Amino acid sequence: MSHVAKVDLKIKDIAALEEACGQLGLELMKGQETYKWFGSWQNDYGRENAAYHHGFDPSDYGKCVHAIRVKDANKQTYEIGVCEARDGSGGFVLIWDFWQGGYGLREKVGTGCKNIKREYGKSVARKEVKRLANKYGGSYTEEVNPETNETHMKVHMY
Amino acid sequence: MSKVIEIIADSEGNIRMIYDDNITPVLAELGDLKVRRASHVEPCEDGLGWIADLSPVCGPSIGPFSLRKDALEAEVDWLKSHNTPVPNGMK
């Protein structure tokens, strides 16, 4: 079965994506031009986030610019394709097959790759906040609120 | 004068902050950026002070303050001390 979906995330900073992957026990495989999935399109998934609704022809499923894999995964575990967005924006999007949870992939990345989205967002935000701190001679702090599990990134400018 | 810019990332990957010209536009690169009003700083009816109305985030009206800048600072302090709540209709 194939349920190839596009993740609602636009990636413009590959270094930040690599950092996010590292936080989650994933590995960004730069230049890996295929990602592991069911292997053939079964025309069985057509919801709004289906990749073919976003400019990806099913014949191109499995092809990518970079790939993300689970570190030390078994041979069956699917991978995520990092593909050029087809909307002309110049960024990258994530494409993956979530059939059977990608055989262990979803446990790492969360439903809809929300864990990657979270860590990537934090990575980009952290970089920008630190840039501000350096520019204005301020200091940077980061802490997780244990009650909400939210990450608070702060730049203190004097 | 010191200034603290805070960015909060929740467990779903959503990021929120009080708008800041220095950083919010950069974060728009992450995806769908929404900017909404969190409060209204308005003059008192008698024209002798300023009120910060935080009803867009289900907050109180605070003040009056004799100076508008004090009302603006109090508004930001309230938002920060309440974990930067998301305005109505934005969730």
Coordinates of C-alpha atoms in Angstrom, one line a residue:
Chain A
M1 CA 0.0 0.0 0.0
S2 CA 1.1 3.5 -0.6
H3 CA 0.0 6.6 1.1
V4 CA 2.4 9.1 -0.1
A5 CA 1.8 12.4 1.7
K6 CA 3.4 15.8 1.6
V7 CA 4.2 17.3 5.0
D8 CA 3.0 20.8 5.7
L9 CA 6.4 22.3 6.1
K10 CA 8.6 24.4 3.8
I11 CA 12.3 23.8 4.3
K12 CA 14.7 26.5 3.2
D13 CA 17.6 25.7 5.6
I14 CA 19.2 22.3 5.0
A15 CA 21.6 22.8 7.9
A16 CA 18.7 23.4 10.3
L17 CA 17.0 20.3 8.9
E18 CA 20.2 18.3 9.6
E19 CA 20.3 19.6 13.1
A20 CA 16.6 18.7 13.6
C21 CA 17.2 15.2 12.3
G22 CA 20.1 14.7 14.8
Q23 CA 17.8 15.7 17.7
L24 CA 15.4 12.9 16.7
G25 CA 17.8 10.1 16.1
L26 CA 17.4 10.5 12.3
E27 CA 20.1 11.1 9.7
L28 CA 19.9 13.4 6.7
M29 CA 21.5 11.6 3.8
K30 CA 22.6 14.5 1.6
G31 CA 22.6 13.6 -2.1
Q32 CA 20.7 10.4 -1.6
E33 CA 18.3 10.6 -4.6
T34 CA 15.8 7.9 -3.6
Y35 CA 13.9 7.2 -0.5
K36 CA 12.5 3.9 0.6
W37 CA 8.7 3.5 0.3
F38 CA 6.2 0.8 -0.7
G39 CA 7.6 1.0 -4.1
S40 CA 4.6 1.3 -6.4
W41 CA 1.7 3.6 -6.6
Q42 CA -1.6 1.9 -5.7
N43 CA -3.9 4.9 -6.3
D44 CA -5.3 4.4 -2.8
Y45 CA -4.8 7.8 -1.2
G46 CA -6.1 11.1 -2.3
R47 CA -6.6 13.3 0.7
E48 CA -5.6 17.0 0.5
N49 CA -2.0 16.2 1.7
A50 CA -1.5 13.5 -0.9
A51 CA 1.7 14.3 -2.7
Y52 CA 0.2 14.3 -6.1
H53 CA -2.1 17.2 -5.2
H54 CA 1.1 19.2 -4.7
G55 CA 2.7 18.7 -8.1
F56 CA 4.4 15.3 -7.5
D57 CA 3.5 12.9 -10.2
P58 CA 3.2 9.4 -8.7
S59 CA 5.7 8.2 -11.2
D60 CA 8.2 10.4 -9.3
Y61 CA 7.4 8.9 -5.9
G62 CA 10.6 7.5 -4.4
K63 CA 12.8 10.2 -6.0
C64 CA 14.2 13.0 -4.0
V65 CA 17.2 15.4 -3.6
H66 CA 18.1 14.2 -0.1
A67 CA 16.7 11.6 2.1
I68 CA 16.0 11.2 5.8
R69 CA 16.4 7.8 7.5
V70 CA 16.2 6.4 11.0
K71 CA 19.6 5.8 12.4
D72 CA 20.2 2.1 12.9
A73 CA 16.9 1.2 11.3
N74 CA 16.1 -2.2 10.0
K75 CA 15.9 -2.9 6.3
Q76 CA 12.1 -2.6 6.1
T77 CA 11.9 0.9 7.6
Y78 CA 10.8 3.5 5.1
E79 CA 12.5 6.8 4.6
I80 CA 11.5 10.4 3.9
G81 CA 12.2 12.2 0.7
V82 CA 13.4 15.8 0.8
C83 CA 12.1 17.1 -2.5
E84 CA 12.2 20.5 -4.2
A85 CA 8.8 22.2 -3.8
R86 CA 6.8 22.3 -7.0
D87 CA 5.2 25.7 -6.2
G88 CA 8.2 27.7 -7.4
S89 CA 9.1 28.9 -3.9
G90 CA 12.6 27.4 -4.0
G91 CA 12.3 25.5 -0.8
F92 CA 12.0 21.8 -0.1
V93 CA 9.2 19.7 1.2
L94 CA 9.1 16.3 2.8
I95 CA 7.4 13.4 1.1
W96 CA 6.9 10.0 2.8
D97 CA 4.8 6.8 2.7
F98 CA 3.1 6.3 6.0
W99 CA 1.7 2.8 5.1
Q100 CA 2.1 0.7 8.3
G101 CA 3.6 3.7 9.9
G102 CA 6.5 3.4 7.6
Y103 CA 7.6 0.3 9.6
G104 CA 9.0 2.3 12.5
L105 CA 9.4 5.6 10.8
R106 CA 6.3 7.3 12.3
E107 CA 7.4 6.4 15.8
K108 CA 10.4 8.6 15.3
V109 CA 8.9 11.5 13.2
G110 CA 5.4 11.6 14.6
T111 CA 2.1 11.8 12.8
G112 CA 2.5 14.0 9.8
C113 CA 6.2 14.3 10.6
K114 CA 5.2 16.7 13.4
N115 CA 8.4 16.0 15.3
I116 CA 10.5 17.0 12.4
K117 CA 8.4 20.1 12.0
R118 CA 8.9 21.0 15.7
E119 CA 12.6 20.4 15.7
Y120 CA 13.2 22.2 12.4
G121 CA 11.2 25.2 13.6
K122 CA 13.2 25.3 16.8
S123 CA 16.4 25.0 14.9
V124 CA 15.6 27.9 12.6
A125 CA 14.3 30.0 15.4
R126 CA 17.3 29.2 17.6
K127 CA 19.7 30.3 14.9
E128 CA 17.8 33.6 14.3
V129 CA 17.6 34.4 18.0
K130 CA 21.3 33.7 18.5
R131 CA 22.0 35.9 15.5
L132 CA 20.1 38.7 17.1
A133 CA 21.9 38.1 20.4
N134 CA 25.3 38.3 18.6
K135 CA 24.3 41.4 16.6
Y136 CA 23.2 43.4 19.7
G137 CA 25.6 42.0 22.2
G138 CA 22.8 40.2 24.1
S139 CA 22.6 36.8 25.7
Y140 CA 20.6 33.7 24.7
T141 CA 18.8 31.3 26.9
E142 CA 16.7 28.3 26.2
E143 CA 14.5 26.2 28.5
V144 CA 11.7 23.7 28.3
N145 CA 8.6 24.3 30.5
P146 CA 7.9 20.8 32.0
E147 CA 4.2 21.6 32.4
T148 CA 3.5 22.5 28.8
N149 CA 6.6 20.8 27.1
E150 CA 7.0 24.1 25.3
T151 CA 10.5 25.4 24.5
H152 CA 11.2 29.0 25.4
M153 CA 14.0 30.7 23.5
K154 CA 15.0 34.1 24.7
V155 CA 17.4 36.8 23.6
H156 CA 18.1 39.4 26.3
M157 CA 19.3 42.6 24.7
Y158 CA 20.7 45.3 26.9
Chain B
M1 CA 16.8 49.9 28.2
S2 CA 16.8 46.1 28.2
K3 CA 14.6 44.1 25.9
V4 CA 13.7 40.4 25.8
I5 CA 12.5 38.8 22.7
E6 CA 11.0 35.4 23.3
I7 CA 10.0 32.7 20.9
I8 CA 7.9 29.7 22.1
A9 CA 7.8 26.4 20.2
D10 CA 5.1 24.0 21.2
S11 CA 5.2 20.2 21.0
E12 CA 3.3 20.3 17.7
G13 CA 5.8 22.4 15.9
N14 CA 3.9 25.6 16.1
I15 CA 5.9 28.8 16.9
R16 CA 4.5 31.9 18.5
M17 CA 5.9 35.2 19.6
I18 CA 5.0 38.8 20.2
Y19 CA 5.6 40.4 16.8
D20 CA 9.0 41.9 16.4
D21 CA 10.3 43.5 13.2
N22 CA 13.8 42.0 13.8
I23 CA 12.8 38.4 13.7
T24 CA 9.1 37.6 12.9
P25 CA 9.6 38.1 9.1
V26 CA 12.4 35.6 9.1
L27 CA 10.3 33.0 10.8
A28 CA 7.8 33.4 8.0
E29 CA 10.2 31.2 6.1
L30 CA 9.0 28.3 8.2
G31 CA 5.6 28.2 6.7
D32 CA 2.2 29.8 7.1
L33 CA 2.8 33.0 9.1
K34 CA -0.3 34.6 10.8
V35 CA -0.1 37.9 12.6
R36 CA -3.1 38.9 14.7
R37 CA -3.9 41.7 17.1
A38 CA -3.5 40.7 20.8
S39 CA -4.7 43.9 22.4
H40 CA -5.9 47.4 21.9
V41 CA -4.3 50.4 23.6
E42 CA -6.8 53.1 23.6
P43 CA -7.3 56.5 25.4
C44 CA -9.6 56.6 28.3
E45 CA -13.0 58.1 27.7
D46 CA -12.1 61.1 29.7
G47 CA -9.0 61.5 27.6
L48 CA -6.8 61.6 30.8
G49 CA -5.0 58.3 30.4
W50 CA -4.5 55.1 28.5
I51 CA -6.0 51.6 28.8
A52 CA -4.6 48.3 27.5
D53 CA -7.5 46.1 26.5
L54 CA -6.4 42.5 26.2
S55 CA -9.8 41.0 25.3
P56 CA -8.5 39.6 22.0
V57 CA -6.6 37.0 24.1
C58 CA -9.4 36.7 26.7
G59 CA -7.4 39.0 29.1
P60 CA -8.4 42.0 31.2
S61 CA -8.3 45.7 30.6
I62 CA -5.4 47.1 32.5
G63 CA -4.7 50.7 33.5
P64 CA -5.3 53.5 33.3
F65 CA -1.8 54.7 32.6
S66 CA -0.9 58.3 32.3
L67 CA 1.5 57.7 29.4
R68 CA 0.7 55.6 26.3
K69 CA 4.1 54.1 26.4
D70 CA 3.5 52.7 29.9
A71 CA 0.3 51.1 28.7
L72 CA 2.2 49.5 25.8
E73 CA 4.8 48.2 28.1
A74 CA 2.2 46.8 30.5
E75 CA 0.5 45.1 27.6
V76 CA 3.6 43.3 26.6
D77 CA 4.5 42.4 30.2
W78 CA 1.0 40.9 30.6
L79 CA 1.3 38.8 27.4
K80 CA 4.7 37.5 28.4
S81 CA 3.7 36.7 31.9
H82 CA 0.7 34.7 30.5
N83 CA 2.8 32.5 28.2
T84 CA 2.1 34.6 25.1
P85 CA -1.5 33.5 24.5
V86 CA -2.9 33.0 21.0
P87 CA -5.6 35.5 20.0
N88 CA -9.2 34.4 19.5
G89 CA -9.8 32.8 16.1
M90 CA -6.2 32.0 15.5
K91 CA -5.8 28.5 16.9

